[in-house]
GROMACS .gro file of N, CA and C in nm:
model
  513
    1MET      N    1  -8.960   0.888   9.143
    1MET     CA    2  -8.875   0.972   9.224
    1MET      C    3  -8.734   0.918   9.229
    2GLU      N    4  -8.725   0.787   9.247
    2GLU     CA    5  -8.594   0.721   9.252
    2GLU      C    6  -8.523   0.737   9.118
    3LEU      N    7  -8.599   0.723   9.009
    3LEU     CA    8  -8.542   0.735   8.874
    3LEU      C    9  -8.491   0.876   8.850
    4LYS      N   10  -8.570   0.976   8.894
    4LYS     CA   11  -8.532   1.115   8.876
    4LYS      C   12  -8.402   1.145   8.953
    5ARG      N   13  -8.393   1.094   9.072
    5ARG     CA   14  -8.273   1.117   9.153
    5ARG      C   15  -8.150   1.052   9.087
    6GLU      N   16  -8.167   0.932   9.033
    6GLU     CA   17  -8.057   0.863   8.966
    6GLU      C   18  -8.011   0.941   8.843
    7GLN      N   19  -8.106   1.000   8.770
    7GLN     CA   20  -8.071   1.079   8.652
    7GLN      C   21  -7.991   1.203   8.693
    8GLN      N   22  -8.033   1.266   8.804
    8GLN     CA   23  -7.959   1.384   8.850
    8GLN      C   24  -7.817   1.347   8.892
    9VAL      N   25  -7.804   1.233   8.960
    9VAL     CA   26  -7.670   1.187   9.000
    9VAL      C   27  -7.585   1.158   8.876
   10ASN      N   28  -7.645   1.092   8.777
   10ASN     CA   29  -7.571   1.062   8.655
   10ASN      C   30  -7.526   1.191   8.585
   11ARG      N   31  -7.616   1.292   8.580
   11ARG     CA   32  -7.579   1.421   8.519
   11ARG      C   33  -7.462   1.485   8.593
   12GLY      N   34  -7.469   1.480   8.724
   12GLY     CA   35  -7.361   1.536   8.806
   12GLY      C   36  -7.230   1.465   8.782
   13VAL      N   37  -7.235   1.332   8.769
   13VAL     CA   38  -7.113   1.254   8.741
   13VAL      C   39  -7.058   1.293   8.605
   14ARG      N   40  -7.148   1.309   8.506
   14ARG     CA   41  -7.103   1.349   8.372
   14ARG      C   42  -7.038   1.486   8.375
   15LYS      N   43  -7.099   1.580   8.449
   15LYS     CA   44  -7.042   1.716   8.459
   15LYS      C   45  -6.904   1.710   8.523
   16CYS      N   46  -6.891   1.630   8.627
   16CYS     CA   47  -6.760   1.616   8.694
   16CYS      C   48  -6.657   1.558   8.600
   17ARG      N   49  -6.699   1.460   8.523
   17ARG     CA   50  -6.604   1.399   8.428
   17ARG      C   51  -6.557   1.501   8.325
   18THR      N   52  -6.649   1.577   8.267
   18THR     CA   53  -6.607   1.674   8.165
   18THR      C   54  -6.519   1.782   8.226
   19ARG      N   55  -6.546   1.821   8.352
   19ARG     CA   56  -6.458   1.920   8.417
   19ARG      C   57  -6.320   1.862   8.442
   20GLU      N   58  -6.315   1.736   8.478
   20GLU     CA   59  -6.185   1.671   8.500
   20GLU      C   60  -6.109   1.655   8.369
   21GLU      N   61  -6.181   1.628   8.262
   21GLU     CA   62  -6.116   1.607   8.133
   21GLU      C   63  -6.082   1.738   8.063
   22GLU      N   64  -6.134   1.850   8.111
   22GLU     CA   65  -6.112   1.979   8.043
   22GLU      C   66  -5.965   2.013   8.022
   23PRO      N   67  -5.879   2.001   8.122
   23PRO     CA   68  -5.738   2.038   8.096
   23PRO      C   69  -5.678   1.958   7.981
   24ASN      N   70  -5.707   1.831   7.973
   24ASN     CA   71  -5.656   1.750   7.862
   24ASN      C   72  -5.720   1.793   7.731
   25ALA      N   73  -5.847   1.829   7.735
   25ALA     CA   74  -5.917   1.870   7.613
   25ALA      C   75  -5.862   2.003   7.563
   26THR      N   76  -5.824   2.093   7.653
   26THR     CA   77  -5.774   2.223   7.608
   26THR      C   78  -5.626   2.217   7.572
   27ALA      N   79  -5.553   2.120   7.623
   27ALA     CA   80  -5.409   2.111   7.592
   27ALA      C   81  -5.387   2.076   7.446
   28ALA      N   82  -5.471   1.991   7.389
   28ALA     CA   83  -5.451   1.948   7.250
   28ALA      C   84  -5.457   2.065   7.153
   29PRO      N   85  -5.559   2.154   7.159
   29PRO     CA   86  -5.559   2.268   7.066
   29PRO      C   87  -5.440   2.361   7.086
   30ILE      N   88  -5.396   2.379   7.212
   30ILE     CA   89  -5.280   2.466   7.235
   30ILE      C   90  -5.156   2.407   7.171
   31VAL      N   91  -5.136   2.276   7.186
   31VAL     CA   92  -5.021   2.210   7.124
   31VAL      C   93  -5.029   2.221   6.973
   32GLU      N   94  -5.148   2.202   6.917
   32GLU     CA   95  -5.164   2.215   6.772
   32GLU      C   96  -5.130   2.356   6.725
   33ILE      N   97  -5.176   2.456   6.800
   33ILE     CA   98  -5.148   2.595   6.763
   33ILE      C   99  -4.998   2.621   6.770
   34VAL      N  100  -4.933   2.574   6.873
   34VAL     CA  101  -4.787   2.595   6.887
   34VAL      C  102  -4.714   2.527   6.771
   35VAL      N  103  -4.757   2.404   6.737
   35VAL     CA  104  -4.693   2.333   6.625
   35VAL      C  105  -4.711   2.411   6.496
   36ARG      N  106  -4.829   2.466   6.475
   36ARG     CA  107  -4.853   2.543   6.353
   36ARG      C  108  -4.770   2.671   6.351
   37VAL      N  109  -4.756   2.736   6.465
   37VAL     CA  110  -4.673   2.857   6.470
   37VAL      C  111  -4.527   2.824   6.439
   38VAL      N  112  -4.479   2.713   6.494
   38VAL     CA  113  -4.341   2.670   6.463
   38VAL      C  114  -4.327   2.641   6.314
   39LEU      N  115  -4.426   2.573   6.256
   39LEU     CA  116  -4.425   2.546   6.111
   39LEU      C  117  -4.423   2.676   6.032
   40LEU      N  118  -4.500   2.773   6.076
   40LEU     CA  119  -4.503   2.903   6.010
   40LEU      C  120  -4.366   2.969   6.015
   41VAL      N  121  -4.302   2.965   6.130
   41VAL     CA  122  -4.168   3.025   6.143
   41VAL      C  123  -4.069   2.954   6.051
   42VAL      N  124  -4.076   2.822   6.046
   42VAL     CA  125  -3.987   2.745   5.958
   42VAL      C  126  -4.008   2.784   5.812
   43LEU      N  127  -4.133   2.798   5.771
   43LEU     CA  128  -4.161   2.837   5.633
   43LEU      C  129  -4.108   2.976   5.601
   44VAL      N  130  -4.125   3.070   5.693
   44VAL     CA  131  -4.076   3.206   5.671
   44VAL      C  132  -3.924   3.204   5.660
   45VAL      N  133  -3.857   3.130   5.747
   45VAL     CA  134  -3.711   3.120   5.742
   45VAL      C  135  -3.669   3.059   5.608
   46LYS      N  136  -3.743   2.959   5.563
   46LYS     CA  137  -3.712   2.895   5.435
   46LYS      C  138  -3.721   2.995   5.319
   47VAL      N  139  -3.824   3.077   5.319
   47VAL     CA  140  -3.840   3.179   5.214
   47VAL      C  141  -3.723   3.277   5.220
   48VAL      N  142  -3.687   3.321   5.338
   48VAL     CA  143  -3.576   3.416   5.352
   48VAL      C  144  -3.447   3.353   5.302
   49VAL      N  145  -3.423   3.227   5.336
   49VAL     CA  146  -3.301   3.159   5.291
   49VAL      C  147  -3.298   3.149   5.139
   50VAL      N  148  -3.411   3.116   5.078
   50VAL     CA  149  -3.416   3.106   4.931
   50VAL      C  150  -3.384   3.241   4.868
   51VAL      N  151  -3.442   3.347   4.920
   51VAL     CA  152  -3.416   3.480   4.863
   51VAL      C  153  -3.269   3.517   4.879
   52VAL      N  154  -3.211   3.491   4.996
   52VAL     CA  155  -3.069   3.524   5.019
   52VAL      C  156  -2.980   3.444   4.924
   53VAL      N  157  -3.009   3.317   4.907
   53VAL     CA  158  -2.929   3.233   4.816
   53VAL      C  159  -2.938   3.285   4.674
   54VAL      N  160  -3.057   3.324   4.631
   54VAL     CA  161  -3.072   3.376   4.494
   54VAL      C  162  -2.993   3.506   4.477
   55VAL      N  163  -2.998   3.593   4.576
   55VAL     CA  164  -2.923   3.719   4.566
   55VAL      C  165  -2.773   3.690   4.558
   56VAL      N  166  -2.725   3.598   4.642
   56VAL     CA  167  -2.581   3.565   4.640
   56VAL      C  168  -2.542   3.505   4.505
   57VAL      N  169  -2.624   3.414   4.453
   57VAL     CA  170  -2.594   3.354   4.322
   57VAL      C  171  -2.593   3.461   4.213
   58ALA      N  172  -2.689   3.552   4.217
   58ALA     CA  173  -2.693   3.658   4.116
   58ALA      C  174  -2.568   3.745   4.123
   59VAL      N  175  -2.525   3.779   4.243
   59VAL     CA  176  -2.404   3.860   4.258
   59VAL      C  177  -2.281   3.785   4.205
   60VAL      N  178  -2.271   3.657   4.238
   60VAL     CA  179  -2.158   3.577   4.189
   60VAL      C  180  -2.159   3.569   4.037
   61VAL      N  181  -2.276   3.550   3.978
   61VAL     CA  182  -2.286   3.541   3.832
   61VAL      C  183  -2.243   3.673   3.768
   62VAL      N  184  -2.288   3.785   3.823
   62VAL     CA  185  -2.249   3.916   3.768
   62VAL      C  186  -2.098   3.936   3.779
   63VAL      N  187  -2.041   3.901   3.893
   63VAL     CA  188  -1.896   3.915   3.911
   63VAL      C  189  -1.820   3.829   3.810
   64VAL      N  190  -1.865   3.706   3.790
   64VAL     CA  191  -1.798   3.617   3.693
   64VAL      C  192  -1.807   3.674   3.553
   65VAL      N  193  -1.924   3.725   3.516
   65VAL     CA  194  -1.939   3.783   3.381
   65VAL      C  195  -1.845   3.903   3.365
   66VAL      N  196  -1.840   3.989   3.463
   66VAL     CA  197  -1.752   4.107   3.454
   66VAL      C  198  -1.606   4.062   3.441
   67VAL      N  199  -1.566   3.964   3.520
   67VAL     CA  200  -1.428   3.917   3.514
   67VAL      C  201  -1.397   3.856   3.377
   68VAL      N  202  -1.488   3.776   3.324
   68VAL     CA  203  -1.466   3.715   3.193
   68VAL      C  204  -1.453   3.822   3.085
   69VAL      N  205  -1.543   3.919   3.088
   69VAL     CA  206  -1.537   4.026   2.987
   69VAL      C  207  -1.406   4.104   3.001
   70LEU      N  208  -1.365   4.134   3.125
   70LEU     CA  209  -1.240   4.208   3.144
   70LEU      C  210  -1.119   4.127   3.096
   71VAL      N  211  -1.120   3.997   3.121
   71VAL     CA  212  -1.009   3.912   3.074
   71VAL      C  213  -1.004   3.910   2.922
   72VAL      N  214  -1.118   3.897   2.858
   72VAL     CA  215  -1.121   3.894   2.711
   72VAL      C  216  -1.075   4.026   2.654
   73VAL      N  217  -1.121   4.136   2.712
   73VAL     CA  218  -1.079   4.268   2.664
   73VAL      C  219  -0.928   4.288   2.686
   74ALA      N  220  -0.880   4.245   2.801
   74ALA     CA  221  -0.737   4.257   2.828
   74ALA      C  222  -0.655   4.175   2.729
   75PHE      N  223  -0.702   4.055   2.699
   75PHE     CA  224  -0.634   3.974   2.600
   75PHE      C  225  -0.631   4.042   2.464
   76ALA      N  226  -0.744   4.100   2.424
   76ALA     CA  227  -0.749   4.170   2.296
   76ALA      C  228  -0.652   4.288   2.294
   77LEU      N  229  -0.647   4.362   2.403
   77LEU     CA  230  -0.556   4.476   2.409
   77LEU      C  231  -0.411   4.431   2.405
   78VAL      N  232  -0.379   4.324   2.476
   78VAL     CA  233  -0.241   4.271   2.476
   78VAL      C  234  -0.201   4.229   2.335
   79VAL      N  235  -0.292   4.159   2.265
   79VAL     CA  236  -0.262   4.118   2.127
   79VAL      C  237  -0.241   4.239   2.039
   80ALA      N  238  -0.327   4.340   2.051
   80ALA     CA  239  -0.312   4.460   1.968
   80ALA      C  240  -0.181   4.531   1.998
   81VAL      N  241  -0.144   4.543   2.127
   81VAL     CA  242  -0.020   4.610   2.164
   81VAL      C  243   0.102   4.533   2.112
   82VAL      N  244   0.098   4.401   2.125
   82VAL     CA  245   0.209   4.319   2.075
   82VAL      C  246   0.226   4.336   1.924
   83VAL      N  247   0.115   4.335   1.852
   83VAL     CA  248   0.124   4.352   1.706
   83VAL      C  249   0.180   4.489   1.671
   84VAL      N  250   0.134   4.593   1.739
   84VAL     CA  251   0.184   4.728   1.710
   84VAL      C  252   0.332   4.738   1.745
   85VAL      N  253   0.373   4.680   1.857
   85VAL     CA  254   0.515   4.685   1.896
   85VAL      C  255   0.600   4.610   1.793
   86VAL      N  256   0.553   4.493   1.751
   86VAL     CA  257   0.628   4.417   1.650
   86VAL      C  258   0.641   4.498   1.522
   87VAL      N  259   0.533   4.562   1.480
   87VAL     CA  260   0.538   4.644   1.357
   87VAL      C  261   0.638   4.759   1.375
   88LEU      N  262   0.632   4.826   1.489
   88LEU     CA  263   0.724   4.938   1.511
   88LEU      C  264   0.870   4.890   1.514
   89VAL      N  265   0.895   4.778   1.577
   89VAL     CA  266   1.031   4.724   1.582
   89VAL      C  267   1.080   4.690   1.442
   90VAL      N  268   0.993   4.626   1.364
   90VAL     CA  269   1.031   4.590   1.226
   90VAL      C  270   1.060   4.716   1.146
   91VAL      N  271   0.976   4.818   1.159
   91VAL     CA  272   0.996   4.941   1.083
   91VAL      C  273   1.125   5.011   1.126
   92VAL      N  274   1.147   5.022   1.256
   92VAL     CA  275   1.264   5.096   1.306
   92VAL      C  276   1.393   5.019   1.278
   93VAL      N  277   1.393   4.890   1.310
   93VAL     CA  278   1.517   4.812   1.297
   93VAL      C  279   1.553   4.789   1.151
   94LEU      N  280   1.457   4.749   1.075
   94LEU     CA  281   1.488   4.713   0.937
   94LEU      C  282   1.485   4.833   0.842
   95GLY      N  283   1.416   4.940   0.881
   95GLY     CA  284   1.408   5.057   0.793
   95GLY      C  285   1.346   5.022   0.659
   96VAL      N  286   1.239   4.948   0.665
   96VAL     CA  287   1.176   4.899   0.543
   96VAL      C  288   1.110   5.010   0.466
   97ALA      N  289   1.076   4.980   0.345
   97ALA     CA  290   1.017   5.078   0.255
   97ALA      C  291   0.873   5.109   0.295
   98VAL      N  292   0.819   5.214   0.241
   98VAL     CA  293   0.684   5.262   0.273
   98VAL      C  294   0.580   5.158   0.234
   99VAL      N  295   0.601   5.087   0.127
   99VAL     CA  296   0.503   4.986   0.083
   99VAL      C  297   0.493   4.876   0.188
  100VAL      N  298   0.605   4.833   0.241
  100VAL     CA  299   0.605   4.729   0.344
  100VAL      C  300   0.535   4.780   0.470
  101VAL      N  301   0.559   4.905   0.508
  101VAL     CA  302   0.494   4.964   0.624
  101VAL      C  303   0.343   4.967   0.603
  102ALA      N  304   0.300   5.003   0.484
  102ALA     CA  305   0.157   5.008   0.454
  102ALA      C  306   0.095   4.870   0.466
  103VAL      N  307   0.164   4.767   0.416
  103VAL     CA  308   0.113   4.630   0.427
  103VAL      C  309   0.107   4.589   0.574
  104VAL      N  310   0.210   4.622   0.651
  104VAL     CA  311   0.211   4.586   0.793
  104VAL      C  312   0.098   4.658   0.865
  105VAL      N  313   0.074   4.783   0.835
  105VAL     CA  314  -0.035   4.858   0.899
  105VAL      C  315  -0.169   4.793   0.866
  106VAL      N  316  -0.188   4.752   0.744
  106VAL     CA  317  -0.312   4.684   0.704
  106VAL      C  318  -0.327   4.555   0.784
  107VAL      N  319  -0.220   4.478   0.797
  107VAL     CA  320  -0.224   4.354   0.875
  107VAL      C  321  -0.259   4.385   1.020
  108VAL      N  322  -0.196   4.489   1.076
  108VAL     CA  323  -0.225   4.528   1.216
  108VAL      C  324  -0.372   4.564   1.231
  109VAL      N  325  -0.422   4.643   1.138
  109VAL     CA  326  -0.564   4.682   1.146
  109VAL      C  327  -0.654   4.560   1.137
  110VAL      N  328  -0.624   4.467   1.048
  110VAL     CA  329  -0.704   4.346   1.034
  110VAL      C  330  -0.699   4.265   1.164
  111VAL      N  331  -0.580   4.248   1.221
  111VAL     CA  332  -0.568   4.172   1.346
  111VAL      C  333  -0.648   4.239   1.458
  112VAL      N  334  -0.636   4.371   1.469
  112VAL     CA  335  -0.710   4.443   1.574
  112VAL      C  336  -0.860   4.428   1.554
  113VAL      N  337  -0.907   4.440   1.429
  113VAL     CA  338  -1.050   4.424   1.401
  113VAL      C  339  -1.096   4.282   1.437
  114VAL      N  340  -1.018   4.182   1.400
  114VAL     CA  341  -1.053   4.043   1.432
  114VAL      C  342  -1.060   4.024   1.584
  115VAL      N  343  -0.961   4.079   1.654
  115VAL     CA  344  -0.961   4.066   1.801
  115VAL      C  345  -1.083   4.134   1.861
  116VAL      N  346  -1.115   4.253   1.812
  116VAL     CA  347  -1.232   4.326   1.863
  116VAL      C  348  -1.360   4.248   1.834
  117VAL      N  349  -1.371   4.191   1.715
  117VAL     CA  350  -1.491   4.112   1.682
  117VAL      C  351  -1.501   3.989   1.774
  118VAL      N  352  -1.389   3.924   1.797
  118VAL     CA  353  -1.389   3.808   1.888
  118VAL      C  354  -1.432   3.851   2.028
  119VAL      N  355  -1.379   3.964   2.075
  119VAL     CA  356  -1.418   4.014   2.207
  119VAL      C  357  -1.567   4.042   2.212
  120VAL      N  358  -1.619   4.107   2.112
  120VAL     CA  359  -1.763   4.140   2.109
  120VAL      C  360  -1.846   4.013   2.105
  121VAL      N  361  -1.809   3.916   2.022
  121VAL     CA  362  -1.885   3.791   2.011
  121VAL      C  363  -1.882   3.716   2.144
  122VAL      N  364  -1.765   3.703   2.204
  122VAL     CA  365  -1.754   3.633   2.333
  122VAL      C  366  -1.837   3.705   2.439
  123THR      N  367  -1.829   3.837   2.440
  123THR     CA  368  -1.905   3.914   2.538
  123THR      C  369  -2.056   3.893   2.519
  124VAL      N  370  -2.101   3.897   2.396
  124VAL     CA  371  -2.245   3.878   2.367
  124VAL      C  372  -2.287   3.737   2.410
  125ILE      N  373  -2.206   3.637   2.379
  125ILE     CA  374  -2.242   3.499   2.418
  125ILE      C  375  -2.249   3.487   2.570
  126VAL      N  376  -2.149   3.541   2.639
  126VAL     CA  377  -2.150   3.535   2.785
  126VAL      C  378  -2.271   3.607   2.842
  127VAL      N  379  -2.301   3.725   2.790
  127VAL     CA  380  -2.415   3.802   2.840
  127VAL      C  381  -2.545   3.726   2.815
  128VAL      N  382  -2.562   3.666   2.699
  128VAL     CA  383  -2.684   3.591   2.668
  128VAL      C  384  -2.698   3.471   2.762
  129VAL      N  385  -2.589   3.399   2.783
  129VAL     CA  386  -2.594   3.283   2.874
  129VAL      C  387  -2.629   3.328   3.016
  130VAL      N  388  -2.567   3.436   3.060
  130VAL     CA  389  -2.595   3.487   3.195
  130VAL      C  390  -2.741   3.530   3.207
  131VAL      N  391  -2.792   3.599   3.105
  131VAL     CA  392  -2.932   3.643   3.109
  131VAL      C  393  -3.025   3.522   3.115
  132ILE      N  394  -2.996   3.419   3.037
  132ILE     CA  395  -3.080   3.299   3.039
  132ILE      C  396  -3.077   3.234   3.177
  133VAL      N  397  -2.958   3.221   3.233
  133VAL     CA  398  -2.945   3.159   3.365
  133VAL      C  399  -3.016   3.242   3.471
  134VAL      N  400  -2.997   3.374   3.468
  134VAL     CA  401  -3.061   3.460   3.568
  134VAL      C  402  -3.213   3.455   3.555
  135VAL      N  403  -3.264   3.458   3.434
  135VAL     CA  404  -3.410   3.451   3.414
  135VAL      C  405  -3.463   3.317   3.465
  136ALA      N  406  -3.393   3.209   3.436
  136ALA     CA  407  -3.438   3.078   3.485
  136ALA      C  408  -3.437   3.073   3.637
  137VAL      N  409  -3.332   3.123   3.696
  137VAL     CA  410  -3.323   3.123   3.843
  137VAL      C  411  -3.433   3.210   3.902
  138VAL      N  412  -3.457   3.327   3.843
  138VAL     CA  413  -3.560   3.416   3.895
  138VAL      C  414  -3.698   3.351   3.884
  139VAL      N  415  -3.726   3.284   3.773
  139VAL     CA  416  -3.855   3.218   3.757
  139VAL      C  417  -3.872   3.109   3.863
  140VAL      N  418  -3.769   3.028   3.882
  140VAL     CA  419  -3.777   2.922   3.983
  140VAL      C  420  -3.797   2.980   4.121
  141VAL      N  421  -3.721   3.086   4.152
  141VAL     CA  422  -3.733   3.147   4.284
  141VAL      C  423  -3.871   3.208   4.304
  142VAL      N  424  -3.922   3.275   4.203
  142VAL     CA  425  -4.056   3.335   4.215
  142VAL      C  426  -4.159   3.227   4.240
  143VAL      N  427  -4.151   3.117   4.168
  143VAL     CA  428  -4.246   3.008   4.188
  143VAL      C  429  -4.234   2.952   4.330
  144VAL      N  430  -4.111   2.928   4.374
  144VAL     CA  431  -4.089   2.874   4.509
  144VAL      C  432  -4.140   2.971   4.615
  145VAL      N  433  -4.108   3.098   4.600
  145VAL     CA  434  -4.151   3.197   4.698
  145VAL      C  435  -4.303   3.210   4.700
  146VAL      N  436  -4.365   3.210   4.583
  146VAL     CA  437  -4.512   3.220   4.578
  146VAL      C  438  -4.575   3.100   4.647
  147VAL      N  439  -4.524   2.980   4.619
  147VAL     CA  440  -4.578   2.860   4.685
  147VAL      C  441  -4.557   2.869   4.837
  148GLU      N  442  -4.440   2.910   4.878
  148GLU     CA  443  -4.412   2.921   5.022
  148GLU      C  444  -4.502   3.026   5.086
  149VAL      N  445  -4.522   3.139   5.019
  149VAL     CA  446  -4.609   3.243   5.076
  149VAL      C  447  -4.752   3.193   5.087
  150VAL      N  448  -4.799   3.120   4.987
  150VAL     CA  449  -4.934   3.064   4.995
  150VAL      C  450  -4.944   2.968   5.113
  151VAL      N  451  -4.843   2.883   5.130
  151VAL     CA  452  -4.844   2.789   5.244
  151VAL      C  453  -4.842   2.866   5.375
  152VAL      N  454  -4.761   2.971   5.383
  152VAL     CA  455  -4.755   3.052   5.505
  152VAL      C  456  -4.892   3.115   5.535
  153VAL      N  457  -4.957   3.168   5.433
  153VAL     CA  458  -5.088   3.229   5.453
  153VAL      C  459  -5.190   3.125   5.498
  154VAL      N  460  -5.187   3.008   5.437
  154VAL     CA  461  -5.281   2.902   5.476
  154VAL      C  462  -5.256   2.860   5.622
  155VAL      N  463  -5.130   2.841   5.656
  155VAL     CA  464  -5.098   2.802   5.796
  155VAL      C  465  -5.141   2.913   5.891
  156LEU      N  466  -5.118   3.037   5.853
  156LEU     CA  467  -5.160   3.149   5.938
  156LEU      C  468  -5.311   3.151   5.956
  157LEU      N  469  -5.384   3.128   5.849
  157LEU     CA  470  -5.530   3.123   5.858
  157LEU      C  471  -5.576   3.009   5.948
  158VAL      N  472  -5.511   2.894   5.936
  158VAL     CA  473  -5.546   2.780   6.023
  158VAL      C  474  -5.518   2.814   6.169
  159ILE      N  475  -5.406   2.881   6.195
  159ILE     CA  476  -5.374   2.921   6.333
  159ILE      C  477  -5.481   3.016   6.385
  160VAL      N  478  -5.518   3.115   6.305
  160VAL     CA  479  -5.621   3.211   6.348
  160VAL      C  480  -5.752   3.139   6.376
  161TYR      N  481  -5.789   3.046   6.287
  161TYR     CA  482  -5.913   2.972   6.308
  161TYR      C  483  -5.906   2.889   6.436
  162GLN      N  484  -5.793   2.823   6.460
  162GLN     CA  485  -5.780   2.741   6.581
  162GLN      C  486  -5.783   2.826   6.707
  163VAL      N  487  -5.718   2.942   6.702
  163VAL     CA  488  -5.720   3.030   6.818
  163VAL      C  489  -5.862   3.078   6.845
  164GLN      N  490  -5.933   3.115   6.738
  164GLN     CA  491  -6.072   3.158   6.756
  164GLN      C  492  -6.158   3.046   6.814
  165ALA      N  493  -6.141   2.926   6.762
  165ALA     CA  494  -6.218   2.812   6.812
  165ALA      C  495  -6.182   2.786   6.958
  166PHE      N  496  -6.056   2.796   6.992
  166PHE     CA  497  -6.014   2.774   7.129
  166PHE      C  498  -6.072   2.879   7.223
  167VAL      N  499  -6.073   3.006   7.178
  167VAL     CA  500  -6.129   3.113   7.259
  167VAL      C  501  -6.278   3.093   7.279
  168VAL      N  502  -6.348   3.053   7.173
  168VAL     CA  503  -6.492   3.029   7.183
  168VAL      C  504  -6.519   2.915   7.280
  169GLU      N  505  -6.439   2.808   7.273
  169GLU     CA  506  -6.457   2.695   7.365
  169GLU      C  507  -6.435   2.737   7.510
  170GLN      N  508  -6.336   2.821   7.534
  170GLN     CA  509  -6.303   2.861   7.669
  170GLN      C  510  -6.397   2.968   7.723
  171GLY      N  511  -6.443   3.053   7.633
  171GLY     CA  512  -6.520   3.169   7.676
  171GLY      C  513  -6.664   3.143   7.688
   0.00000   0.00000   0.00000
């Protein structure tokens, strides 16, 4: 009888202890869940920042390519105009013979063709370099975003699991 009573007292003491320890026991999962939610928010912000940076870089690259192409084309046009003006001045001022005019016209045509070929080659090289850079950046960004999304999903699943476990413990 004495032993039975002592066991009941011990059980009661154990129950009291677990009830007293409950707030501390439930605080740890809540803190863990909050930490995971904060981590999830940080990861989402990181993904958004990466995407914004890639878009800005892509826009800057496109603007630089357009400016370079326009500068090269403008240079080609200036050279062609200067050559034509020089030819016209020579023809008008000197009143040269038709054979000389024909030779000058051939030279002008050759210079214009060379300038146009240079413009086309420079444009193609710039476009190829830009395409290579953009493809490399896109590949890196896709890999980073995929990894970040996987991490976000895993963290979200862990949060859901912890919340479920916490609800089961409390309920």
